Short mmCIF file of C-alpha atoms in Angstrom, two decimals:
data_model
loop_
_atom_site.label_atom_id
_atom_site.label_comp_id
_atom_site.label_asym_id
_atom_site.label_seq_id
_atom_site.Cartn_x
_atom_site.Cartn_y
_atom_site.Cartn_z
CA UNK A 1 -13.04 -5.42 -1.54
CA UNK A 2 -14.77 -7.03 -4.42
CA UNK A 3 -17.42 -4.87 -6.11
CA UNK A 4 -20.31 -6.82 -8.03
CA UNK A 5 -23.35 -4.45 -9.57
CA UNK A 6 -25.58 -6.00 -7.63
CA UNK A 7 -27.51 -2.51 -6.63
CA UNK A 8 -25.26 -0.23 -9.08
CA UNK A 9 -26.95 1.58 -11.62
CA UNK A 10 -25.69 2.66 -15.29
CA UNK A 11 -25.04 6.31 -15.45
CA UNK A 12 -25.88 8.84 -18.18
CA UNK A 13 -25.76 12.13 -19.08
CA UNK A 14 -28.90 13.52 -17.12
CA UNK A 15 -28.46 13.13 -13.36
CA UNK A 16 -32.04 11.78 -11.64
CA UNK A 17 -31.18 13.47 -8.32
CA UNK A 18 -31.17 17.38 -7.44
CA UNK A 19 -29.11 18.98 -4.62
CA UNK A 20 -30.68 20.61 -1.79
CA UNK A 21 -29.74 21.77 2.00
CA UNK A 22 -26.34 22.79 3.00
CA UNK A 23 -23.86 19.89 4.94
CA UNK A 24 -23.61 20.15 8.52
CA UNK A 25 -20.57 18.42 10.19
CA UNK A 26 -21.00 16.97 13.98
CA UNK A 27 -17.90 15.01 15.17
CA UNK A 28 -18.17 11.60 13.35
CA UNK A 29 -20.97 12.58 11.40
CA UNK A 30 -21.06 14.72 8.52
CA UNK A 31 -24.51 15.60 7.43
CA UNK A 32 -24.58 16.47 3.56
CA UNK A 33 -27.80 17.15 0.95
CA UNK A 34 -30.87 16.11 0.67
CA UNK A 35 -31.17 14.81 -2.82
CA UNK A 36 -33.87 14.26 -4.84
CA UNK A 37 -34.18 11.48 -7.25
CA UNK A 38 -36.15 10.00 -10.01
CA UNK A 39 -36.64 6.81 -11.93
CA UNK A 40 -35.23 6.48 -15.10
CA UNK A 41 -38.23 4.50 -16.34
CA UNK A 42 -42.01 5.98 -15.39
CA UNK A 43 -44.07 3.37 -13.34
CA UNK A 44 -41.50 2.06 -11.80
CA UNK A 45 -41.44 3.93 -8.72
CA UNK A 46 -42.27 7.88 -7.48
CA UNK A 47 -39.94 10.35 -6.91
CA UNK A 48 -38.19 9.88 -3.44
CA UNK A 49 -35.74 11.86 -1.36
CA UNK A 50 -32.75 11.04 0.50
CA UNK A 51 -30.17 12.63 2.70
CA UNK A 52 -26.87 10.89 2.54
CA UNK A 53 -24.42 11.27 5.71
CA UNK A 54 -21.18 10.42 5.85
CA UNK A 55 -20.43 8.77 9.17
CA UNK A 56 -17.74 6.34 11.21
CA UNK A 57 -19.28 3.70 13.15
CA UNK A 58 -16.26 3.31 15.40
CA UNK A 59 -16.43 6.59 16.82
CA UNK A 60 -20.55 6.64 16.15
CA UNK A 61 -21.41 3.58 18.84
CA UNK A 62 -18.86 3.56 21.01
CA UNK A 63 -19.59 7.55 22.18
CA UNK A 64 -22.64 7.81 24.39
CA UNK A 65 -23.13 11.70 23.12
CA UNK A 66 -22.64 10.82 19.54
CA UNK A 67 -25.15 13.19 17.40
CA UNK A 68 -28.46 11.07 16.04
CA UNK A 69 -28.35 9.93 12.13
CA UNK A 70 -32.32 9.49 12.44
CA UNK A 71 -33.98 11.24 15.49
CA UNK A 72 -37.05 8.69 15.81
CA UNK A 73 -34.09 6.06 14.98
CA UNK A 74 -31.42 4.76 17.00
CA UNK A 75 -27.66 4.76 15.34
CA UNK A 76 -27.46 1.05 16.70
CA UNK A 77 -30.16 -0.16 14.18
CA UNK A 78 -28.95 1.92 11.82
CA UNK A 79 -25.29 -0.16 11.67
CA UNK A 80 -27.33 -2.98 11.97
CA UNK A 81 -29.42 -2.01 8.70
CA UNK A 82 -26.09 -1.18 7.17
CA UNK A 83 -24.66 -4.74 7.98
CA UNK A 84 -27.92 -6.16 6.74
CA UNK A 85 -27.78 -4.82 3.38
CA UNK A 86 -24.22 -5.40 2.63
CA UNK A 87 -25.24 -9.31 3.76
CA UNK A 88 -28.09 -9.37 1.36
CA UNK A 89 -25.87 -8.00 -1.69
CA UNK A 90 -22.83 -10.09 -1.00
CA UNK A 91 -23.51 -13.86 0.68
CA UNK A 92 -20.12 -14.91 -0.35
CA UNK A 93 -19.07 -12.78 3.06
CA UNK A 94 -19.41 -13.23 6.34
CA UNK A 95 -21.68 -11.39 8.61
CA UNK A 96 -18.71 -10.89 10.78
CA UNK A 97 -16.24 -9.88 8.13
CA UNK A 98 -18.76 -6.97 7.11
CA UNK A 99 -19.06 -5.87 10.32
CA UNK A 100 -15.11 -5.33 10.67
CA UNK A 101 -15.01 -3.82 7.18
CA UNK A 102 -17.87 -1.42 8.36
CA UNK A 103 -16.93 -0.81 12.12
CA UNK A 104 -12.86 -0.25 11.23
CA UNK A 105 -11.48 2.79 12.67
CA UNK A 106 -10.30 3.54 9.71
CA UNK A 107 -13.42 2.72 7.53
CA UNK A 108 -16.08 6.09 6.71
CA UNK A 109 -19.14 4.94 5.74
CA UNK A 110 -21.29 7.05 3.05
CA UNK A 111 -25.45 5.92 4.07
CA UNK A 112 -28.39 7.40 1.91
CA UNK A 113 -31.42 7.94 4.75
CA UNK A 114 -35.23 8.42 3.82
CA UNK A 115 -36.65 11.06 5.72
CA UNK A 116 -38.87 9.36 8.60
CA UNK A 117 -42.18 11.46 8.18
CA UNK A 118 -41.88 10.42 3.99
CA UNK A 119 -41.50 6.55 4.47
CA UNK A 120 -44.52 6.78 6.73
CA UNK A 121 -46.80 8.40 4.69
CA UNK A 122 -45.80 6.39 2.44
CA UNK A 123 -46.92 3.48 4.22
CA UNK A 124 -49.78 4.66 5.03
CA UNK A 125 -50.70 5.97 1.33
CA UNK A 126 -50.15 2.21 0.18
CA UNK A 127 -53.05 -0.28 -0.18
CA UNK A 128 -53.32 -3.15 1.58
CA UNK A 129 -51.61 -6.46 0.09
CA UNK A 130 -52.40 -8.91 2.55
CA UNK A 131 -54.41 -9.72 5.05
CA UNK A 132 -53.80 -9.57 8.66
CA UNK A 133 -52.18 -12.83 9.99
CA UNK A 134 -51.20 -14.04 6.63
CA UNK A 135 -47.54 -13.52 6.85
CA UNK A 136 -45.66 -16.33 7.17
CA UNK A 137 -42.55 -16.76 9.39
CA UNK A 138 -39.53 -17.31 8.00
CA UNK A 139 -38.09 -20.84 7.41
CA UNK A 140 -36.41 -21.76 10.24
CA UNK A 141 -33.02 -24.23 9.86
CA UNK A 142 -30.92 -26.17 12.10
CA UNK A 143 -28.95 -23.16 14.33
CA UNK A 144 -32.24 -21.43 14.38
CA UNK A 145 -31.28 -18.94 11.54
CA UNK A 146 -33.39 -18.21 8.33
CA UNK A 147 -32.32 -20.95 5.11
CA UNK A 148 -31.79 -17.58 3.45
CA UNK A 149 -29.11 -15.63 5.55
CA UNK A 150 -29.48 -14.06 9.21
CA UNK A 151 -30.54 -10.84 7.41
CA UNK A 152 -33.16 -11.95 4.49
CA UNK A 153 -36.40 -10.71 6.40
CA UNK A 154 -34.77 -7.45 6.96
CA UNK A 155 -35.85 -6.16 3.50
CA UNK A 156 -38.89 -7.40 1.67
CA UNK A 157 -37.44 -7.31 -1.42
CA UNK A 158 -34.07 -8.61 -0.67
CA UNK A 159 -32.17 -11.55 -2.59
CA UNK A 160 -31.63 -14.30 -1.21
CA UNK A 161 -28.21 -15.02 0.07
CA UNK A 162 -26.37 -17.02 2.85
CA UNK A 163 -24.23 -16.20 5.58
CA UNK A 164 -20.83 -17.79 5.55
CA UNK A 165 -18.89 -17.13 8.80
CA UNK A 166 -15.23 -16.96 9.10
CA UNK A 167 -12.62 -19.18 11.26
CA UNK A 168 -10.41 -16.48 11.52
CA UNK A 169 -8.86 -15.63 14.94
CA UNK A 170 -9.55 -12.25 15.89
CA UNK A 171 -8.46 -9.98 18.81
CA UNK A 172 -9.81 -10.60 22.04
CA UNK A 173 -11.41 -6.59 21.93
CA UNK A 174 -12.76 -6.93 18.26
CA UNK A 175 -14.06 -10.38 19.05
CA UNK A 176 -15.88 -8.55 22.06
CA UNK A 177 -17.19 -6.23 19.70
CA UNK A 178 -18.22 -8.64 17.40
CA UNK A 179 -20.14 -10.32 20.17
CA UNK A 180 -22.14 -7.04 21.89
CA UNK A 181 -23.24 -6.55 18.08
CA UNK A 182 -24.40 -9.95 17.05
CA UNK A 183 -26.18 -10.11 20.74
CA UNK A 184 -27.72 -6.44 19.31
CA UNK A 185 -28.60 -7.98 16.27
CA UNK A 186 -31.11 -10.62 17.81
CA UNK A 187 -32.99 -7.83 19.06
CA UNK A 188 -32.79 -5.78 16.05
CA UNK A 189 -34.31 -8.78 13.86
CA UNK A 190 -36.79 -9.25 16.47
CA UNK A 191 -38.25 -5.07 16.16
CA UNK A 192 -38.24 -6.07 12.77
CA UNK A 193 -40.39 -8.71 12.28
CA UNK A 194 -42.40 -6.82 14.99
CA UNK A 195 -43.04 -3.50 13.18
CA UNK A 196 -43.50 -5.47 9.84
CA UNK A 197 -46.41 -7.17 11.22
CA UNK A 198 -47.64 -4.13 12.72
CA UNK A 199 -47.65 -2.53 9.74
CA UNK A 200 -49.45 -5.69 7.87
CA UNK A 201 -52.40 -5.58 11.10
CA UNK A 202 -52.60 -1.65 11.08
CA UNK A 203 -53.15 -1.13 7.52
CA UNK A 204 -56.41 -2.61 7.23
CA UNK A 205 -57.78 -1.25 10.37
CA UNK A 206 -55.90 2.04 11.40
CA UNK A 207 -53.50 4.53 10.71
CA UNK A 208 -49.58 2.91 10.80
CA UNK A 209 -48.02 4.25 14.17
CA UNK A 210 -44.16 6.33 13.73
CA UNK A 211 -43.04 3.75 15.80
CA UNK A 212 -43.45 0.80 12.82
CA UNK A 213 -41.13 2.42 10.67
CA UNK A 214 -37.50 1.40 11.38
CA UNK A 215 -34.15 1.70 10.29
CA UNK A 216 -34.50 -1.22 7.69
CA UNK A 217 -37.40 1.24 6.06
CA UNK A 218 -35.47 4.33 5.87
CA UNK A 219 -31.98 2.65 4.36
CA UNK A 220 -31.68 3.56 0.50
CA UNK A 221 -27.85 2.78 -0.05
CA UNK A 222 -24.55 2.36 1.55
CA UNK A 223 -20.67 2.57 0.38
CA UNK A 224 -18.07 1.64 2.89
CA UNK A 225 -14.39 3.04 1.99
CA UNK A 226 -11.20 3.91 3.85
CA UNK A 227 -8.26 6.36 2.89
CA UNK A 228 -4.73 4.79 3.05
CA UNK A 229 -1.09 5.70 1.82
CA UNK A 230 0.72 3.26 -0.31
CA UNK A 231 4.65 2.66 -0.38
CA UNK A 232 5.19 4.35 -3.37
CA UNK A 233 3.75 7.45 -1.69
CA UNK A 234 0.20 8.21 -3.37
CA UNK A 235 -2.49 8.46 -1.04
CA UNK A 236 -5.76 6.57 -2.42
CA UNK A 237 -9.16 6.11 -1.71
CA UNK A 238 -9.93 2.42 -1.18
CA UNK A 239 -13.75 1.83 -2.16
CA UNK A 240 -14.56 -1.48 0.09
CA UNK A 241 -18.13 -2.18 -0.43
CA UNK A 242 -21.28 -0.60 -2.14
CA UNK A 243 -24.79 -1.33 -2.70
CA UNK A 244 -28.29 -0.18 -3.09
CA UNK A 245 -31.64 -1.39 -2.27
CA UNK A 246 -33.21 -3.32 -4.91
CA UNK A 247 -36.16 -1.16 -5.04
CA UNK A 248 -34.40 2.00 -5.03
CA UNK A 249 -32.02 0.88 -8.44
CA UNK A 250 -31.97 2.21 -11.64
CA UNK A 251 -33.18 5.59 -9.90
CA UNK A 252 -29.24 6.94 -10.60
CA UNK A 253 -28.58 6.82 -6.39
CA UNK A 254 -24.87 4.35 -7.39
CA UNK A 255 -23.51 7.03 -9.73
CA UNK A 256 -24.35 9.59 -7.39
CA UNK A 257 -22.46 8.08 -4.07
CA UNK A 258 -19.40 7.50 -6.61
CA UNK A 259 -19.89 11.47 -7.73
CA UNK A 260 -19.73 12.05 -4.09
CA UNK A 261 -16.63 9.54 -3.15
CA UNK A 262 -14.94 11.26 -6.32
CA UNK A 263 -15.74 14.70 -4.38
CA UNK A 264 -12.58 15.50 -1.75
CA UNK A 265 -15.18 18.24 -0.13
CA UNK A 266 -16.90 14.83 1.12
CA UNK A 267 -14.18 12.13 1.42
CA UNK A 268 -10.92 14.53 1.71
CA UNK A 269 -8.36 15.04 -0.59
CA UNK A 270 -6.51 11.98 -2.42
CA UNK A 271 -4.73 11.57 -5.30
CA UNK A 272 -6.35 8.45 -6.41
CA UNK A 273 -9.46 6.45 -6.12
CA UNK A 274 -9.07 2.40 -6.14
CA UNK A 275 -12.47 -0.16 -6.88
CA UNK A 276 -11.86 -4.22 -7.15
CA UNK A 277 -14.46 -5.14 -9.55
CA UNK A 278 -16.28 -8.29 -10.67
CA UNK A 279 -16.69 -8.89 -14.11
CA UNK A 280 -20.25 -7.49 -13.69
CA UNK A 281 -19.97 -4.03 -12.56
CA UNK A 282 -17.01 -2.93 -14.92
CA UNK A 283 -19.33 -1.69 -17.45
CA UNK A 284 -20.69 0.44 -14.22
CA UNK A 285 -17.81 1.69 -13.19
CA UNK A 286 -16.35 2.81 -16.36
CA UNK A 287 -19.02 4.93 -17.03
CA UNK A 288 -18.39 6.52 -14.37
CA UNK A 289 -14.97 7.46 -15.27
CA UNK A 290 -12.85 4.84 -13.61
CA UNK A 291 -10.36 2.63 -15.53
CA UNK A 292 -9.18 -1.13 -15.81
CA UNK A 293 -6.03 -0.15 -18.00
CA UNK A 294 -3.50 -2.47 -16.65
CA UNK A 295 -0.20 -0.15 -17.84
CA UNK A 296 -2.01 2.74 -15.72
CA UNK A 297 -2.89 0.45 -12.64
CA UNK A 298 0.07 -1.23 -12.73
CA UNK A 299 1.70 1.14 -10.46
CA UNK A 300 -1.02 0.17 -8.12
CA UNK A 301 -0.27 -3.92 -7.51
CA UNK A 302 0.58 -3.31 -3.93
CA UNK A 303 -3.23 -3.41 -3.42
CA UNK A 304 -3.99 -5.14 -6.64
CA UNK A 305 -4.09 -8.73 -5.55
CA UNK A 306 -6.10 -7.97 -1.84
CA UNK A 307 -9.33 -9.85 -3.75
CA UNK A 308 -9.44 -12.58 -6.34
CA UNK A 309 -11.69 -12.60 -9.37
CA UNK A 310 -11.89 -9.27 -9.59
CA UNK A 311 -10.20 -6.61 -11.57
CA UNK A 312 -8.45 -3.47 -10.48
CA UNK A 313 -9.92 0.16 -11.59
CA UNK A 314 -8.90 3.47 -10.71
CA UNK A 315 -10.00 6.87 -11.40
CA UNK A 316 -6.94 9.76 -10.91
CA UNK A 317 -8.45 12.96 -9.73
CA UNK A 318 -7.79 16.23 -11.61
CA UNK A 319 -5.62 19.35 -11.01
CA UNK A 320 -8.39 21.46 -9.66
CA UNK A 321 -9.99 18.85 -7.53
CA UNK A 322 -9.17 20.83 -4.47
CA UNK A 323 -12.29 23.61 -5.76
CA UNK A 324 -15.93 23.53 -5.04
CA UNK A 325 -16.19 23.28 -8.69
CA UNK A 326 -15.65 19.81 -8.99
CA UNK A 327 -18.10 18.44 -5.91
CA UNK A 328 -21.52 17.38 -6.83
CA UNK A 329 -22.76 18.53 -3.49
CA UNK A 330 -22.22 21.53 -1.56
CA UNK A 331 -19.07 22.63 -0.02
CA UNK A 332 -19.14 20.22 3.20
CA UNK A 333 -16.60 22.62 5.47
CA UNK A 334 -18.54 25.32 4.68
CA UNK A 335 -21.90 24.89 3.45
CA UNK A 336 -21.49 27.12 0.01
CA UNK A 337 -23.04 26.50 -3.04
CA UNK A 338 -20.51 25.36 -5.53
CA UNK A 339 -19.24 28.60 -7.68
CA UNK A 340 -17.16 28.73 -11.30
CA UNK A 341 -14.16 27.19 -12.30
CA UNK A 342 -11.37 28.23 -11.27
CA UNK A 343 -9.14 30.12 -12.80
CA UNK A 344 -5.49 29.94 -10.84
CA UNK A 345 -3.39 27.27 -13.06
CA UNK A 346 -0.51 27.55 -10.62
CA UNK A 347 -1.31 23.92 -10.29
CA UNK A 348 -1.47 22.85 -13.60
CA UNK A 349 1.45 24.66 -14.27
CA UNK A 350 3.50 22.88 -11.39
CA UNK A 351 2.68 19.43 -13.13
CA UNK A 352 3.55 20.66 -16.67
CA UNK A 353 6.96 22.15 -15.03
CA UNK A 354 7.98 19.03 -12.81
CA UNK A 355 6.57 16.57 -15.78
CA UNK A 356 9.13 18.59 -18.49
CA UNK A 357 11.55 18.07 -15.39
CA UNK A 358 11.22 14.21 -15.23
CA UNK A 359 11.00 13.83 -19.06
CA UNK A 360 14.38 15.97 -19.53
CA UNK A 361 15.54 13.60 -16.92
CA UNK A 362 14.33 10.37 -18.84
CA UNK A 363 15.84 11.61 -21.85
CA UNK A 364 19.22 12.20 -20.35
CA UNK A 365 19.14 8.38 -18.82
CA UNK A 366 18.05 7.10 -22.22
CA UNK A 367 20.90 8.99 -23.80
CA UNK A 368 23.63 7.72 -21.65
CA UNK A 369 22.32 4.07 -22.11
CA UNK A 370 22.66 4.44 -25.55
CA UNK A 371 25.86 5.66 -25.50
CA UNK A 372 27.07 3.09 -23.43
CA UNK A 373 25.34 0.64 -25.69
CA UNK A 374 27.29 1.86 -28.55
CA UNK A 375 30.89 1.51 -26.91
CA UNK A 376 30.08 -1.57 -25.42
CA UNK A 377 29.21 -2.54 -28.85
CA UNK A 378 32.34 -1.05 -30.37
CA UNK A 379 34.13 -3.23 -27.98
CA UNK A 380 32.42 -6.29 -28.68
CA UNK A 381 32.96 -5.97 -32.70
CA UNK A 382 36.94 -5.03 -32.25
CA UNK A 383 37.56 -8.35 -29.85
CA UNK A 384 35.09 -10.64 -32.08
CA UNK A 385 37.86 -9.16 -35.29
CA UNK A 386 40.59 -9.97 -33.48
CA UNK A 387 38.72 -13.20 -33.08
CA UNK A 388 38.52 -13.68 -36.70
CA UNK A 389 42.27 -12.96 -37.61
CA UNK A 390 43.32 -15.67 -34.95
CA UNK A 391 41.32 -17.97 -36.12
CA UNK A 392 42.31 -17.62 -39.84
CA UNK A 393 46.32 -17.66 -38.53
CA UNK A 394 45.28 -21.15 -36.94
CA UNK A 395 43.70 -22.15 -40.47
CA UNK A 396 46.68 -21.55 -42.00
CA UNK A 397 49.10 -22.56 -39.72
CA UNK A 398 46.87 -26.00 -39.53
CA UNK A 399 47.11 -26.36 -43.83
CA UNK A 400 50.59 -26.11 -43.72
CA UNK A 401 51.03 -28.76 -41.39
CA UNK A 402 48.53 -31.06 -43.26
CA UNK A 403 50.87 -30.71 -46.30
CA UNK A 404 54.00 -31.20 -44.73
CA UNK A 405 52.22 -34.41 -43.37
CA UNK A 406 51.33 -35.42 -46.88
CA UNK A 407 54.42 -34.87 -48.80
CA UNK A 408 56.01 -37.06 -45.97
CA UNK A 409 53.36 -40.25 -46.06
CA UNK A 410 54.26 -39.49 -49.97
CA UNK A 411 57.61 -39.91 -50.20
CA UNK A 412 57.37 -42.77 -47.38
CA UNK A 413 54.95 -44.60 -50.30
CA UNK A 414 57.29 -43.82 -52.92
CA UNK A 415 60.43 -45.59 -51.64
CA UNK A 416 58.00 -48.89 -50.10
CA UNK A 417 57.43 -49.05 -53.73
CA UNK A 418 60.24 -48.88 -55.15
CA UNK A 419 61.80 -51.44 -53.00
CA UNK A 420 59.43 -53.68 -53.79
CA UNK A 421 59.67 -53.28 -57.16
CA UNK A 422 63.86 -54.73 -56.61
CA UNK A 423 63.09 -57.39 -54.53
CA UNK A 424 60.47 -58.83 -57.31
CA UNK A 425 63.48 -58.42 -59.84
CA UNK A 426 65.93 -60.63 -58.25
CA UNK A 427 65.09 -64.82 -56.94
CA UNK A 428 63.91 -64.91 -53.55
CA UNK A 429 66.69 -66.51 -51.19
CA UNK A 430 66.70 -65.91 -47.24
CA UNK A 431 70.01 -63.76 -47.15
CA UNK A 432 68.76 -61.24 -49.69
CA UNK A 433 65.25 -61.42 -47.71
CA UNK A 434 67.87 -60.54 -44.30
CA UNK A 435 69.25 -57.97 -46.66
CA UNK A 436 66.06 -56.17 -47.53
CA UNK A 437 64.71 -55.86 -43.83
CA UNK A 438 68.01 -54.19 -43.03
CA UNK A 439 67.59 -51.68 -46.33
CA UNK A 440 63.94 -51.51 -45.51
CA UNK A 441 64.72 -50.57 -42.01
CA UNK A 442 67.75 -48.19 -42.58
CA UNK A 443 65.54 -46.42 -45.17
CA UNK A 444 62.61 -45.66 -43.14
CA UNK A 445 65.19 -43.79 -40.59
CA UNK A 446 66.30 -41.66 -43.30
CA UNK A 447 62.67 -41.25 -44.54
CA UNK A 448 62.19 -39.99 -41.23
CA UNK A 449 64.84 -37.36 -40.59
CA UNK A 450 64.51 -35.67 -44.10
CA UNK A 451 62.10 -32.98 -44.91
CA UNK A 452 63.41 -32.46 -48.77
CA UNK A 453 61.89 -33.82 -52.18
CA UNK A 454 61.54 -37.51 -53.28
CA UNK A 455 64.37 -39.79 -52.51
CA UNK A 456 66.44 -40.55 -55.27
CA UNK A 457 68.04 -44.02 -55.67
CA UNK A 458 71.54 -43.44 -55.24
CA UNK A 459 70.84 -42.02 -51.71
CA UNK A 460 69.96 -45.06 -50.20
CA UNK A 461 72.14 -47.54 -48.86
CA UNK A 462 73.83 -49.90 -51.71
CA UNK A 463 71.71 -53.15 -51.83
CA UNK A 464 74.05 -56.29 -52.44
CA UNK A 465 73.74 -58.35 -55.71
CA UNK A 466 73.39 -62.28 -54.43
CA UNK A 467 76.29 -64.23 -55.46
CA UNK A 468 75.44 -66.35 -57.86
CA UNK A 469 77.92 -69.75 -58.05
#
């Protein structure tokens, strides 16, 4: 899933948020910290708390006896305020398509609750903005949904966005699924509008009510991921969405759910954790030590090419990631603060041993292709010599013959000429021109079938004098 930094803050050295609690596990639940944080830059917001749980909505709505996120809250309007939020931050996906993402089976979600009692005295502490019976509703378009996206009245201070939904066919049992939740979500928009306007009314003539304060008012962030094995064996940690309240940002609450997604104590152990990132939130991620070096990712391009525009990062967890040590919260099997380092290297020294292994092992491979190199190239060079030599023989072999051929045209010239030369001596009469074809022609034959020097003259046949009377 594509990551933008739409709700992602820039991390730093000092870490606005403080541990506190112990994690309690309960089925698909998994209750961790409560975590205080602070605002990087004074007057933009108080200090505010927040307990993050991780939790699978699969298993969450679909058991009747499934442990409460939120007692004054249902966990129905709490997927729904998760679904919200991820709509808000990306429109470019459909309502639908984050609820599969969110809902999977496979999918754990990491959510960052307010406690209820703090948002409501919070409310309650605020001055009064508007009037009673000021607010107006939202625009209304042609299907009877908000210009802005289903969700944009769910949070006051929300971007706006639109919904895009998908064609795609779906099972008949998700598609059911799909249905019950949308039909939930009606109902859920409607509670909100409600206890927003109660809250507008109450506030300037009575104390806010715990029952005006819902799920949409105690959400602070959410990051949706899934563990999955590859082909080439590693198992990774697939980050699918994440996201943060706009008024919560810049408060350090997206470098703290990575921290935790980084920790196996919370997500279990992997060997490497996987982000597809716009151009936008690279900065983000890198400083919080993931990577978009292609050579190192490359090994990663099953998954690589699952989202367009964005760009692959990774982050490849250490030796010792196993220990306490290395989790920002709490143990979350057992509820102990985290001690020292560790000290056993038996793992460190495994990697050192079986990376010597493969490198003896490269070096062996490269050594055999080299040597095979060098005979092949020994080979080459002895049948391009032989090469050479035959082609000189032919050189020769092919001068010779162009001499022979010359010294033959030559002696061929030499007796034309000298033939002419007698017949120019003597008067021209037609018996001695019958004569010379015959010489002519009986010398070229013995032209022919001689291979020695130049003719001489008393070789060729005796020419007859005319007879002069």
């Amino acid at each position: 899933m594509k990551l933008s930094n739409r709700g992602l803050e820039h991390h730093s050295d000092h870490k606005p948020w403080v541990c506190r609690q112990c994690a309690v596990m309960e089925g698909s639940v998994t209750n961790l910290n409560t975590v205080a944080f602070k605002p990087r830059k004074t007057g933009n917001r108080s200090d505010f708390n927040a307990r993050p749980s991780r939790v699978n909505f699969h298993e969450l709505v679909q058991l009747s006896d499934s442990p409460s996120l939120v007692p004054e809250v249902e966990n129905r309007d709490i997927l729904s305020a998760v679904v919200a939020l991820f709509d808000v931050s990306f429109p470019e996906l459909g309502t639908d398509e984050i609820y599969d993402i969110v809902s999977s089976p496979d999918s754990q979600t990491i959510v960052l609750l307010r406690s209820h009692t703090d948002v409501l005295e919070e409310y309650r502490g605020r001055e009064p903005t508007e009037p009673p019976g000021t607010t107006p509703p939202p625009a209304e378009s042609r299907d009877g949904e908000s210009e802005k996206g289903r969700f944009c009245e769910v949070f006051s201070e929300s971007d706006a966005s639109s919904d895009e939904a998908g064609d795609s066919a779906e099972p008949a049992q998700d598609r059911s699924e799909w249905e019950k939740f949308s039909s939930g979500v009606t109902e859920f928009l409607v509670n909100v509008r409600e206890r927003r306007a109660t809250r507008n009314r109450l506030n300037w003539e009575q104390e806010i009510p715990p029952s005006a304060v819902g799920a949409e008012s105690l959400i602070v962030a959410a990051a949706t991921y899934k563990l999955r094995r590859l082909e080439i064996g590693e198992k990774v940690l697939e980050l699918s969405l994440l996201t943060t309240r706009r008024r919560y940002r810049k408060c350090g609450v997206g470098s703290y759910i990575v921290e935790l997604l980084k920790s196996p104590a919370v997500c279990g152990p992997y060997d490497v954790l996987l982000a597809h990132a716009e151009s936008n939130a690279i900065d983000f991620f890198t400083k919080c030590g993931l990577t978009d070096d292609p050579l190192l990712n490359d090994k990663f391009s099953e998954v690589r090419d699952e989202w367009t525009n964005t760009t692959l990062m990774s982050y490849l967890t250490p030796f010792s990631i196993g220990s306490p040590y290395h989790s920002p919260v709490p143990h979350a099997d057992s509820g102990i603060s985290a001690p020292g380092p560790s000290l056993n290297l038996w793992e460190v020294e495994l990697e050192v041993d079986l990376m010597r292994k493969k490198a003896l092992l490269a070096y062996q491979q490269q050594a055999v292709c080299v040597t095979r190199l060098v005979q092949e190239v020994s080979a080459l060079r002895e049948q391009l010599s032989l090469q050479v030599r035959e082609v000189k023989a032919l050189k020769m072999e092919l001068e010779l013959e162009r001499k022979r051929r010359s010294r033959t045209e030559q002696q061929f010239l030499e007796y034309r000429l000298m033939t002419s030369q007698q017949l120019v001596e003597r008067p021209n009469t037609g018996t001695d021109e019958q004569d010379f074809r015959v010489a002519e022609d009986s010398g070229a034959e013995s032209v022919d079938t001689t291979e020695e020097g130049p003719c001489r003259t008393e070789e060729w046949p005796e020419i007859r004098q005319p007879n002069h009377q």
